[in-house]
Amino acid sequence: MKFSNKILSQTLVQLCLDKGIDHIIISPGSRNAPLTIGFGEHPSFKCFSIVDERCAAFFALGIAQQLQKPVAVICTSGSALLNYYPAVAEAYYSDIPLVVIAADRPLDRIDIGDGQTIRQQNVFENHILYSANCFEGDEFQIKNETEINIALNTALELKGPVHINIPFSEPLYHTVENQLVWPQNVPPHIGVKTLMEDLNPFIEKWNRSNRKMVLVGVLPPNSLEQRFLEQLAKDESVLVLTETTSNLHTENFISSIDQLIAPLSDEDFSKLQPEILLTFGGMVVSKKIKAFLRSYSPKEHWHVDSKKAYDTFFVLKHHFKTSINSFFAEFLPKTLPLKTDYRNQWLAIKNHRLQRHNIYESEIPYSDFMVFSEIFKWLPKNIQLQLSNSATIRYAQLFDIDTSAEVFCNRGTSGIDGSTSTAVGAGYASKLPTVFITGDLSFFYDSNALWNNYIPKNFKIIVVNNGGGGIFRILPGEKDTHLFDTYFETKHGLSAKKLSEMYGFEYESIHSKEDLRITLENFFSISEKPALLEIFTPSTVNDKVLLDYFKFIL
Ligand SMILES: Cc1ncc(C[n+]2csc(CCOP(=O)(O)OP(=O)(O)O)c2C)c(N)n1
C-alpha cells in the first residue's frame, strides 16, 4: 500500500479512519492529488469519482441522509469548492453531516496571480458548523490535528456540514511506502443529552389545556418510538399534524394539512387555534399551516430538538434540548388524556374532505393532479421515495402514500439544484429500491446527477414534465403578462429522452390519461436497467385543477 508523502494528507486519512468516516466522494483535480492518493490507495475507504462538484456534494448528502453518518467530499482548489455551497447550505439547514475537504494553495500563493486560486478559508462562513484552516509545515502539525479533530467531531456530534481547508505545495504526487504520522484521535462526545430541567410547570400547563397541537416537520423514518406515537394518538385533546416527510404513521394523525385547512373560514380557524403548540422535526412544508399559526398564535410554542429551535411562529416559549424519544419518555407518562372534542372535530372534517377528494379525483381532466394521484396509487410497497421541490413535494401532501415508503426531500433550503443527485446518492446507500419524482426544471437543472457509475439498477425516475415551472402558475401573480412565460414559468419544449439514452436509462413517456395506468404499472416492473418515465401534462390546465380542488373539498 502507498501513502501520499504529505503529512497533512496522512493526518486527515488516519483521523477519518479512526472516526469511521469511510465514504469519500472525490472530484478530479491536481491540487487534491495528495488526498486522492491517500484515500484512494487505502483499502478501508469506499471512494467514488464524480466530476461535477455540485452533484458530488449532493450525492454525498444523499448517502449521509441514509447512513446517518458523515460522508466526505474532496475537491481541488478554486471555484470547484464553491460548487459545494448549495449542498453545504442544504446540509446546514437539514442537519446532515457533510465533511467538505478542499485542497488549497499555500497562503502566500493567494491573490498574487496564481491560477485556479481563490480565498478558500472560511468561505462557507455563514452556513457551516466549523471551518478548520490547516497550514503546511511540521510546526503546525499539532494545531492541524486539533483542528481536524474538532471539525470531524463537530460533524459527528452536531450533524451538519464542516469544512477542512488543506494547503499543499508542489510536488503533489509523491508517495511513500510507510505512514509517517500517527495523529492523536480525540473521540467525539456522542450521546443523548438528558433534560436537566423541571418538566412539571410544562406538564401542568399541558394537562390543563383542552387544545394541543403537535406539528411534525421533516424526520428520518423510525425516529420516534411507536409507543409514544400511540400514546399521543389516544389523547382527544391532542391534534397531531404530520407531513409525508415526517415519516410518522398512526391512526388519528392528520397528514394532509393543506387539504384540511385550505378551505377554512376565519371562524373555523379560531376553533382550530391551539393553546399549546408542540413541534419537533425539521422544516415544515405547508405554507398554509405556517400562515395560520402566525395569525392565530398559540399561547405557547415548545420545540423539542437536541440542537436547535426556530421561532417559526414568533411565539416560541421553550426549547427542550434533547432527543424526541428521551423527551417523550419523560414527558408523556406524566400527562393525562383529556376528553375534549378538539381532535375528533378535526378528524370528522378530515373524513369529509377525503370523501370530497375521492369524488373530485373521479371527475377531473388529465392534469398534474391526476398524474400525481395515479403515481401514488401505483407506487410499489417498501420503497424509498425521493421527492423534488416544489410542486412535487406539495402535491405529495394531498395523497395517501403507502406507509411502508420512506420519504425524503431537500427541504433545508428547498432548492431545485440537487434533488436528483441527492436521490442517486440515497438510492446507492439505501437497501430499498428508490423512486424519485421530480418536476422538469428541477430535473434538467441537475441532469449531471446521472453522470456517474453509481446509479442502482432499480433506480426509477418519474419526471412530471409540464413544460416549465408549474408551481408559478399556482402561486399568486399575473399569468398573462409578457414576463410570466419567460421569467417565471420559463417555458421550454425539452424532453428527457435523449438524456436517458445518453446515460443508459430505459425510457418511457406518457401523454394522456389512457396511457397513464398501464404504463405506470409496467414501469415499476422494469429491473434490468435504471428507468425514467416522463409524463407530459398540459401546463394551462394544471393550476385550475389544483386551485378548484381546494374549493371543491369544502
Ligand atoms: C436553486 C433554485 N433556484 C430557483 C428556485 C425557485 N424555484 C422553486 S420551484 C421552481 C420551479 C420548479 O419547476 P419544476 O421542477 O418544473 O417543477 P413544477 O413546479 O413544474 O412541478 C423554481 C425555479 C429554487 N427553489 N432553487
Coordinates of C-alpha atoms and ligand atoms in Angstrom, one line a residue:
M1 CA 0.0 0.0 0.0
K2 CA 1.2 3.5 -0.8
F3 CA 0.7 6.8 1.1
S4 CA 0.9 10.3 -0.1
N5 CA 4.2 11.8 1.3
K6 CA 2.2 14.8 2.5
I7 CA 1.9 14.8 6.3
L8 CA -1.4 16.6 6.1
S9 CA -2.9 14.0 3.8
Q10 CA -1.8 11.2 6.1
T11 CA -3.2 13.0 9.1
L12 CA -6.6 13.5 7.6
V13 CA -6.8 10.0 6.2
Q14 CA -5.9 8.5 9.6
L15 CA -8.4 10.7 11.5
C16 CA -11.2 9.9 9.1
L17 CA -10.4 6.2 9.6
D18 CA -10.4 6.5 13.3
K19 CA -13.7 8.2 13.4
G20 CA -15.4 5.8 11.0
I21 CA -15.8 8.2 8.1
D22 CA -15.4 5.9 5.2
H23 CA -17.5 7.1 2.2
I24 CA -15.4 9.6 0.2
I25 CA -16.6 11.4 -2.9
I26 CA -13.7 12.7 -5.0
S27 CA -13.8 15.2 -7.8
P28 CA -10.9 15.3 -10.2
G29 CA -8.0 17.8 -9.8
S30 CA -4.3 18.0 -9.2
R31 CA -4.1 20.1 -6.1
N32 CA -6.1 17.4 -4.3
A33 CA -3.8 14.6 -5.6
P34 CA -2.3 14.0 -2.1
L35 CA -5.9 13.4 -0.8
T36 CA -6.9 11.3 -3.8
I37 CA -3.8 9.2 -3.3
G38 CA -4.3 9.0 0.4
F39 CA -7.9 7.9 0.4
G40 CA -7.9 6.1 -2.9
E41 CA -4.9 3.8 -2.0
H42 CA -6.3 2.9 1.4
P43 CA -8.4 -0.3 1.3
S44 CA -10.7 0.8 4.2
F45 CA -12.4 3.6 2.2
K46 CA -15.2 3.4 -0.3
C47 CA -14.2 6.1 -2.8
F48 CA -16.4 7.5 -5.5
S49 CA -15.5 9.6 -8.5
I50 CA -17.9 12.4 -9.6
V51 CA -16.8 15.2 -11.9
D52 CA -19.3 17.9 -11.1
E53 CA -18.7 19.1 -7.6
R54 CA -22.2 20.4 -7.1
C55 CA -23.6 16.9 -7.9
A56 CA -20.8 15.2 -5.9
A57 CA -21.8 17.2 -2.8
F58 CA -25.5 16.4 -3.2
F59 CA -24.7 12.8 -3.9
A60 CA -22.7 12.7 -0.6
L61 CA -25.6 14.4 1.1
G62 CA -27.9 11.6 -0.1
I63 CA -25.6 8.9 1.3
A64 CA -25.2 10.8 4.6
Q65 CA -29.0 11.2 4.8
Q66 CA -29.4 7.4 4.5
L67 CA -26.5 6.3 6.6
Q68 CA -27.0 9.0 9.2
K69 CA -23.2 9.5 9.5
P70 CA -20.7 11.9 8.0
V71 CA -19.7 11.5 4.3
A72 CA -16.7 13.4 2.9
V73 CA -16.3 15.2 -0.4
I74 CA -12.9 16.2 -1.7
C75 CA -12.1 18.7 -4.4
T76 CA -9.3 20.7 -5.9
S77 CA -8.6 24.4 -5.3
G78 CA -10.6 27.3 -6.8
S79 CA -14.2 27.5 -7.9
A80 CA -14.5 23.7 -7.5
L81 CA -15.0 24.4 -3.8
L82 CA -17.8 26.9 -4.3
N83 CA -19.8 24.4 -6.2
Y84 CA -20.3 22.6 -2.9
Y85 CA -22.1 25.6 -1.5
P86 CA -25.7 24.6 -2.4
A87 CA -25.3 21.2 -0.7
V88 CA -23.4 22.8 2.3
A89 CA -26.4 25.1 2.8
E90 CA -28.9 22.2 2.5
A91 CA -26.8 20.1 5.0
Y92 CA -26.7 23.1 7.3
Y93 CA -30.5 23.5 7.4
S94 CA -31.3 19.8 7.2
D95 CA -28.8 18.7 9.9
I96 CA -26.9 16.3 7.6
P97 CA -23.2 15.6 8.4
L98 CA -21.2 16.6 5.3
V99 CA -17.4 16.9 5.5
V100 CA -16.0 19.2 2.9
I101 CA -12.3 18.7 2.3
A102 CA -10.7 21.2 -0.1
A103 CA -7.2 21.3 -1.3
D104 CA -5.7 24.8 -1.5
R105 CA -2.6 26.6 -2.4
P106 CA -0.4 27.8 0.5
L107 CA -1.5 31.2 1.8
D108 CA 1.4 33.1 0.2
R109 CA 0.1 32.0 -3.2
I110 CA -3.3 33.5 -2.9
D111 CA -4.1 36.8 -4.7
I112 CA -0.7 37.1 -6.3
G113 CA -1.8 35.9 -9.8
D114 CA -1.6 32.1 -9.5
G115 CA -4.2 30.2 -11.5
Q116 CA -7.2 28.3 -10.0
T117 CA -6.8 30.2 -6.7
I118 CA -9.4 31.9 -4.7
R119 CA -9.8 32.9 -1.0
Q120 CA -10.9 29.5 0.4
Q121 CA -10.5 29.9 4.1
N122 CA -13.9 30.2 5.9
V123 CA -15.6 30.5 2.5
F124 CA -18.8 28.9 3.9
E125 CA -18.7 31.1 7.0
N126 CA -22.5 31.7 7.2
H127 CA -23.6 28.1 6.7
I128 CA -21.0 25.9 8.3
L129 CA -20.7 24.4 11.8
Y130 CA -16.9 24.6 11.8
S131 CA -14.1 25.7 9.4
A132 CA -10.7 24.1 10.0
N133 CA -7.9 26.1 8.3
C134 CA -4.8 24.0 8.1
F135 CA -1.2 25.1 7.4
E136 CA 1.7 23.3 5.9
G137 CA 4.8 22.7 8.0
D138 CA 5.9 20.5 10.9
E139 CA 5.4 23.4 13.3
F140 CA 1.7 23.4 12.6
Q141 CA 1.2 19.6 13.0
I142 CA -0.3 19.7 16.5
K143 CA -2.6 22.6 15.6
N144 CA -3.7 20.9 12.4
E145 CA -4.5 17.7 14.2
T146 CA -6.6 19.6 16.8
E147 CA -8.4 21.5 14.1
I148 CA -9.2 18.4 12.1
N149 CA -10.4 16.5 15.2
I150 CA -12.7 19.4 16.1
A151 CA -14.1 19.6 12.6
L152 CA -14.8 15.9 12.2
N153 CA -16.1 15.6 15.8
T154 CA -18.5 18.5 15.1
A155 CA -19.9 16.8 12.0
L156 CA -20.4 13.6 14.1
E157 CA -21.8 15.3 17.2
L158 CA -23.9 18.1 15.7
K159 CA -24.8 16.5 12.4
G160 CA -24.1 19.3 9.9
P161 CA -21.5 20.5 7.4
V162 CA -17.9 21.2 8.3
H163 CA -15.1 22.5 6.0
I164 CA -11.4 21.4 6.3
N165 CA -9.1 23.5 4.1
I166 CA -5.8 22.0 3.3
P167 CA -2.9 23.7 1.5
F168 CA -0.5 21.7 -0.5
S169 CA 2.6 23.0 -2.2
E170 CA 4.1 21.2 -5.2
P171 CA 5.2 18.4 -5.8
L172 CA 1.8 16.8 -5.3
Y173 CA 2.1 13.3 -6.5
H174 CA 4.9 11.8 -4.4
T175 CA 4.3 8.7 -2.4
V176 CA 6.0 6.8 0.4
E177 CA 5.7 3.1 1.5
N178 CA 5.1 3.8 5.1
Q179 CA 2.9 6.0 7.1
L180 CA 4.9 8.8 8.7
V181 CA 2.5 10.3 11.2
W182 CA 0.1 8.9 13.8
P183 CA -2.2 11.7 14.7
Q184 CA -4.0 11.6 18.1
N185 CA -7.7 10.8 17.7
V186 CA -9.8 12.8 20.2
P187 CA -13.0 10.8 20.3
P188 CA -16.3 12.7 19.8
H189 CA -18.9 13.0 22.6
I190 CA -21.9 11.3 21.2
G191 CA -24.9 10.5 23.4
V192 CA -28.3 11.7 24.2
K193 CA -28.5 15.0 26.0
T194 CA -30.6 14.4 29.1
L195 CA -33.0 17.0 30.1
M196 CA -31.7 19.0 33.0
E197 CA -34.8 20.9 33.7
D198 CA -38.0 20.6 35.7
L199 CA -40.8 19.4 33.4
N200 CA -43.6 19.9 36.0
P201 CA -44.6 23.5 35.0
F202 CA -44.9 22.4 31.4
I203 CA -46.9 19.2 32.3
E204 CA -49.3 21.3 34.4
K205 CA -50.0 23.6 31.5
W206 CA -50.3 20.7 29.1
N207 CA -52.8 18.9 31.4
R208 CA -54.9 22.0 31.8
S209 CA -55.3 22.8 28.2
N210 CA -58.1 21.5 26.0
R211 CA -56.5 22.2 22.6
K212 CA -53.0 21.0 22.0
M213 CA -51.5 20.7 18.6
V214 CA -48.4 18.7 17.7
L215 CA -46.8 19.6 14.4
V216 CA -44.1 17.4 13.0
G217 CA -41.6 18.6 10.3
V218 CA -39.1 16.5 8.4
L219 CA -38.0 13.4 10.2
P220 CA -36.0 10.3 9.2
P221 CA -38.0 7.1 9.3
N222 CA -38.2 5.3 12.6
S223 CA -37.2 8.4 14.6
L224 CA -39.9 8.1 17.2
E225 CA -40.8 5.0 19.2
Q226 CA -44.2 3.6 18.3
R227 CA -45.4 3.6 22.0
F228 CA -45.1 7.4 22.1
L229 CA -47.0 7.7 18.8
E230 CA -49.8 5.6 20.1
Q231 CA -50.0 7.5 23.4
L232 CA -50.2 10.8 21.6
A233 CA -52.9 9.4 19.2
K234 CA -55.1 8.3 22.2
D235 CA -55.5 11.7 23.7
E236 CA -58.6 13.5 22.3
S237 CA -57.2 16.9 23.3
V238 CA -54.2 16.5 21.1
L239 CA -54.3 17.0 17.3
V240 CA -51.2 15.7 15.6
L241 CA -50.4 17.1 12.2
T242 CA -47.7 15.4 10.1
E243 CA -46.4 15.6 6.5
T244 CA -45.2 12.9 4.1
T245 CA -41.6 13.9 5.0
S246 CA -42.4 13.3 8.8
N247 CA -42.4 9.6 8.2
L248 CA -44.8 9.0 11.1
H249 CA -48.0 7.0 10.7
T250 CA -50.6 6.3 13.2
E251 CA -54.4 6.3 13.1
N252 CA -55.8 9.7 14.3
F253 CA -52.9 11.7 12.9
I254 CA -53.7 14.1 10.1
S255 CA -51.2 14.0 7.3
S256 CA -52.8 16.2 4.6
I257 CA -52.5 19.6 6.3
D258 CA -53.4 21.7 3.3
Q259 CA -56.3 19.5 2.5
L260 CA -57.7 20.1 6.0
I261 CA -57.0 23.8 6.4
A262 CA -57.0 25.4 2.9
P263 CA -60.8 25.8 2.7
L264 CA -61.3 27.0 6.3
S265 CA -63.1 30.2 7.2
D266 CA -62.0 32.6 9.9
E267 CA -64.5 31.1 12.3
D268 CA -63.1 27.6 11.7
F269 CA -59.5 28.9 12.2
S270 CA -60.5 30.2 15.6
K271 CA -61.7 26.8 16.5
L272 CA -58.5 25.2 15.3
Q273 CA -56.3 27.6 17.2
P274 CA -54.3 25.6 19.8
E275 CA -53.5 26.8 23.3
I276 CA -50.2 24.9 23.2
L277 CA -48.2 24.0 20.1
L278 CA -45.5 21.3 20.4
T279 CA -43.2 20.8 17.4
F280 CA -40.4 18.5 16.5
G281 CA -38.6 17.5 13.4
G282 CA -37.0 19.8 10.7
M283 CA -38.6 22.0 8.2
V284 CA -42.4 22.1 7.7
V285 CA -43.5 22.1 4.0
S286 CA -47.0 23.5 4.4
K287 CA -47.1 27.3 3.9
K288 CA -50.7 27.4 4.9
I289 CA -50.1 26.0 8.4
K290 CA -47.3 28.5 8.9
A291 CA -49.6 31.3 7.9
F292 CA -52.4 30.0 10.1
L293 CA -50.2 29.6 13.2
R294 CA -48.7 33.1 12.7
S295 CA -52.2 34.7 12.6
Y296 CA -53.9 32.5 15.2
S297 CA -51.0 32.3 17.6
P298 CA -50.9 29.6 20.3
K299 CA -50.2 30.9 23.8
E300 CA -47.1 28.8 23.9
H301 CA -44.9 27.1 21.3
W302 CA -42.5 24.5 22.6
H303 CA -39.9 22.8 20.3
V304 CA -38.0 19.5 21.0
D305 CA -34.6 19.0 19.4
S306 CA -31.2 18.3 20.7
K307 CA -29.6 21.0 18.6
K308 CA -31.8 24.0 17.6
A309 CA -35.2 25.6 17.8
Y310 CA -36.6 28.0 15.2
D311 CA -39.1 30.6 16.2
T312 CA -41.2 29.9 13.1
F313 CA -44.5 31.2 14.6
F314 CA -43.0 34.1 16.6
V315 CA -44.2 32.7 19.9
L316 CA -41.5 30.2 20.8
K317 CA -41.5 29.9 24.6
H318 CA -39.4 26.9 25.2
H319 CA -36.7 24.7 23.6
F320 CA -36.4 21.2 25.1
K321 CA -32.8 20.5 24.2
T322 CA -32.9 16.7 23.9
S323 CA -33.9 13.9 21.6
I324 CA -37.6 13.4 20.9
N325 CA -37.6 9.9 22.4
S326 CA -36.0 11.0 25.6
F327 CA -38.3 14.0 25.8
F328 CA -41.5 11.9 25.4
A329 CA -40.1 9.2 27.7
E330 CA -40.1 11.7 30.5
F331 CA -43.0 13.9 29.5
L332 CA -45.8 11.5 28.4
P333 CA -46.0 9.3 31.5
K334 CA -47.0 12.4 33.5
T335 CA -49.6 13.7 31.1
L336 CA -53.3 13.0 31.4
P337 CA -55.5 12.4 28.4
L338 CA -58.4 14.9 28.4
K339 CA -61.9 14.3 27.0
T340 CA -62.5 17.2 24.7
D341 CA -63.8 17.4 21.1
Y342 CA -60.7 19.1 19.7
R343 CA -59.2 16.2 17.9
N344 CA -62.4 14.4 16.9
Q345 CA -63.9 17.5 15.4
W346 CA -61.0 17.9 13.0
L347 CA -60.9 14.2 12.3
A348 CA -64.5 14.4 11.2
I349 CA -63.7 17.3 8.9
K350 CA -60.7 15.3 7.5
N351 CA -63.1 12.4 6.7
H352 CA -65.4 14.7 4.9
R353 CA -62.5 16.2 2.9
L354 CA -61.4 12.7 2.0
Q355 CA -64.9 11.9 0.6
R356 CA -64.9 15.1 -1.4
H357 CA -61.3 14.3 -2.6
N358 CA -62.4 11.0 -3.9
I359 CA -65.3 12.5 -5.8
Y360 CA -63.1 15.2 -7.2
E361 CA -60.5 12.7 -8.4
S362 CA -63.1 10.8 -10.4
E363 CA -64.2 14.0 -12.3
I364 CA -61.0 15.8 -13.2
P365 CA -59.3 16.1 -16.6
Y366 CA -55.8 14.8 -17.4
S367 CA -53.5 17.1 -15.4
D368 CA -50.7 17.2 -12.9
F369 CA -53.2 16.4 -10.2
M370 CA -54.4 13.3 -11.9
V371 CA -50.9 12.2 -12.7
F372 CA -49.7 12.5 -9.0
S373 CA -52.8 10.8 -7.8
E374 CA -52.1 7.8 -10.1
I375 CA -48.4 7.7 -9.4
F376 CA -49.0 7.5 -5.6
K377 CA -51.6 4.7 -6.2
W378 CA -49.2 2.6 -8.3
L379 CA -46.0 3.0 -6.2
P380 CA -44.7 -0.4 -5.1
K381 CA -44.5 -1.1 -1.4
N382 CA -41.3 -0.9 0.6
I383 CA -39.5 1.8 -1.4
Q384 CA -37.5 4.8 -0.7
L385 CA -39.3 7.8 -2.2
Q386 CA -37.3 10.8 -3.0
L387 CA -39.2 14.0 -4.0
S388 CA -38.0 17.2 -5.6
N389 CA -39.1 20.8 -4.9
S390 CA -41.5 22.4 -5.4
A391 CA -44.9 21.3 -6.8
T392 CA -43.9 17.6 -6.4
I393 CA -43.5 17.8 -2.6
R394 CA -46.6 19.9 -2.3
Y395 CA -48.8 17.5 -4.4
A396 CA -47.4 14.6 -2.3
Q397 CA -49.1 16.1 0.8
L398 CA -52.5 15.7 -0.7
F399 CA -52.5 11.9 -1.4
D400 CA -52.2 8.8 0.7
I401 CA -48.8 7.3 0.3
D402 CA -48.3 3.7 1.4
T403 CA -46.9 3.8 4.9
S404 CA -44.1 1.4 4.0
A405 CA -42.5 4.2 1.9
E406 CA -39.6 6.1 3.4
V407 CA -40.0 9.7 2.1
F408 CA -37.2 12.3 1.7
C409 CA -36.9 15.8 0.1
N410 CA -34.3 18.5 0.4
R411 CA -36.3 20.9 2.4
G412 CA -33.4 22.5 4.2
T413 CA -33.2 25.2 1.5
S414 CA -35.9 23.8 -0.8
G415 CA -33.5 24.1 -3.8
I416 CA -34.2 22.6 -7.2
D417 CA -30.4 22.3 -7.7
G418 CA -29.6 19.0 -6.2
S419 CA -32.7 16.8 -5.8
T420 CA -31.6 14.3 -8.4
S421 CA -28.1 14.0 -7.1
T422 CA -29.3 13.5 -3.6
A423 CA -31.8 10.8 -4.8
V424 CA -29.0 9.0 -6.6
G425 CA -26.7 9.1 -3.5
A426 CA -29.6 8.0 -1.3
G427 CA -30.5 5.3 -3.8
Y428 CA -27.0 4.0 -3.7
A429 CA -26.9 3.9 0.1
S430 CA -30.4 2.5 0.8
K431 CA -31.3 -1.1 0.8
L432 CA -34.7 -0.2 -0.6
P433 CA -35.4 0.4 -4.3
T434 CA -35.6 4.1 -4.9
V435 CA -38.3 6.0 -6.8
F436 CA -37.5 9.7 -7.5
I437 CA -40.3 12.0 -8.6
T438 CA -39.4 15.4 -10.0
G439 CA -40.5 18.4 -12.0
D440 CA -38.9 19.1 -15.3
L441 CA -37.0 22.3 -14.4
S442 CA -35.6 20.6 -11.3
F443 CA -34.6 17.5 -13.4
F444 CA -32.9 19.4 -16.2
Y445 CA -31.2 21.7 -13.7
D446 CA -29.4 18.8 -12.1
S447 CA -29.1 16.4 -15.0
N448 CA -25.4 15.9 -14.3
A449 CA -26.6 13.8 -11.4
L450 CA -26.8 10.9 -13.9
W451 CA -23.2 11.4 -14.9
N452 CA -21.6 8.7 -12.6
N453 CA -21.3 5.0 -12.2
Y454 CA -23.2 4.5 -9.0
I455 CA -26.9 4.5 -10.1
P456 CA -28.5 1.3 -8.9
K457 CA -30.3 -0.9 -11.5
N458 CA -33.6 -0.5 -9.6
F459 CA -33.4 3.3 -9.6
K460 CA -36.6 4.9 -11.1
I461 CA -37.1 8.5 -12.1
I462 CA -40.5 10.0 -12.9
V463 CA -40.3 13.4 -14.5
V464 CA -43.7 15.2 -14.5
N465 CA -43.0 17.5 -17.5
N466 CA -45.4 20.4 -17.6
G467 CA -43.1 22.4 -19.8
G468 CA -41.8 24.8 -17.2
G469 CA -42.1 25.8 -13.6
G470 CA -45.7 24.8 -13.0
I471 CA -45.5 26.0 -9.4
F472 CA -45.5 29.6 -10.6
R473 CA -49.0 29.1 -12.2
I474 CA -50.3 28.1 -8.8
L475 CA -48.6 30.9 -6.8
P476 CA -50.3 34.3 -6.8
G477 CA -49.2 36.7 -9.6
E478 CA -50.4 37.7 -13.0
K479 CA -50.1 34.8 -15.5
D480 CA -50.8 36.7 -18.8
T481 CA -48.0 39.3 -18.7
H482 CA -45.2 39.2 -21.2
L483 CA -42.9 38.4 -18.2
F484 CA -44.6 35.3 -17.0
D485 CA -43.7 32.8 -19.7
T486 CA -40.1 33.8 -19.9
Y487 CA -39.1 34.8 -16.4
F488 CA -41.4 32.8 -14.1
E489 CA -42.7 29.7 -15.8
T490 CA -39.6 29.6 -18.0
K491 CA -41.4 27.7 -20.7
H492 CA -39.5 25.1 -22.7
G493 CA -40.1 22.2 -25.1
L494 CA -37.4 19.9 -23.8
S495 CA -37.7 16.2 -23.3
A496 CA -35.6 13.9 -21.1
K497 CA -35.5 11.2 -23.8
K498 CA -32.0 11.9 -25.2
L499 CA -30.5 12.3 -21.8
S500 CA -32.0 9.0 -20.8
E501 CA -30.4 7.3 -23.8
M502 CA -27.0 9.0 -23.1
Y503 CA -27.0 7.8 -19.5
G504 CA -28.2 4.3 -20.3
F505 CA -31.7 4.6 -18.8
E506 CA -34.7 2.8 -20.0
Y507 CA -37.1 5.5 -21.2
E508 CA -40.9 5.6 -21.5
S509 CA -43.3 8.5 -21.9
I510 CA -46.9 9.3 -21.2
H511 CA -49.1 11.9 -22.9
S512 CA -52.6 11.1 -21.9
K513 CA -54.9 9.6 -19.3
E514 CA -55.3 6.5 -21.4
D515 CA -51.5 5.7 -21.2
L516 CA -51.2 6.5 -17.6
R517 CA -52.4 3.4 -15.7
I518 CA -50.9 0.7 -17.9
T519 CA -47.6 2.4 -18.3
L520 CA -47.2 3.2 -14.6
E521 CA -47.9 -0.5 -13.8
N522 CA -45.3 -1.7 -16.3
F523 CA -42.8 0.9 -15.4
F524 CA -42.3 -0.3 -11.8
S525 CA -41.5 -3.8 -13.0
I526 CA -38.5 -2.8 -15.2
S527 CA -35.5 -4.2 -13.4
E528 CA -32.5 -4.7 -15.7
K529 CA -31.6 -1.0 -16.0
P530 CA -32.4 2.2 -14.2
A531 CA -35.5 3.7 -15.8
L532 CA -37.0 7.1 -16.5
L533 CA -40.7 7.8 -17.1
E534 CA -41.5 11.2 -18.5
I535 CA -45.1 12.2 -18.1
F536 CA -46.1 15.2 -20.2
T537 CA -49.0 17.3 -18.8
P538 CA -50.8 20.4 -20.1
S539 CA -49.5 23.4 -18.2
T540 CA -52.6 25.6 -18.6
V541 CA -55.0 23.0 -17.1
N542 CA -52.9 22.1 -14.1
D543 CA -53.3 25.2 -12.0
K544 CA -57.0 25.4 -12.4
V545 CA -57.5 21.7 -11.4
L546 CA -55.4 22.2 -8.2
L547 CA -57.0 25.6 -7.2
D548 CA -60.5 24.3 -7.9
Y549 CA -59.7 21.3 -5.7
F550 CA -59.4 23.4 -2.6
K551 CA -62.8 24.9 -3.2
F552 CA -64.4 21.5 -4.0
I553 CA -63.3 19.7 -0.9
L554 CA -65.1 22.3 1.4
Ligands
LIG1 C1 -31.7 26.6 -6.9 C2 -33.1 27.1 -7.0 N1 -33.3 28.0 -7.9 C3 -34.6 28.5 -8.0 C4 -35.6 28.1 -7.2 C5 -37.0 28.7 -7.3 N2 -38.0 27.6 -7.8 C6 -38.8 27.0 -6.9 S1 -39.7 25.9 -7.7 C7 -39.1 26.3 -9.2 C8 -39.7 25.7 -10.4 C9 -39.7 24.2 -10.4 O1 -40.2 23.7 -11.6 P1 -40.2 22.2 -11.9 O2 -39.1 21.5 -11.4 O3 -40.5 22.0 -13.4 O4 -41.5 21.7 -11.0 P2 -43.0 22.1 -11.1 O5 -43.2 23.3 -10.2 O6 -43.4 22.4 -12.5 O7 -43.7 20.9 -10.6 C10 -38.1 27.3 -9.1 C11 -37.4 27.9 -10.2 C12 -35.2 27.1 -6.2 N3 -36.1 26.6 -5.4 N4 -34.0 26.6 -6.2

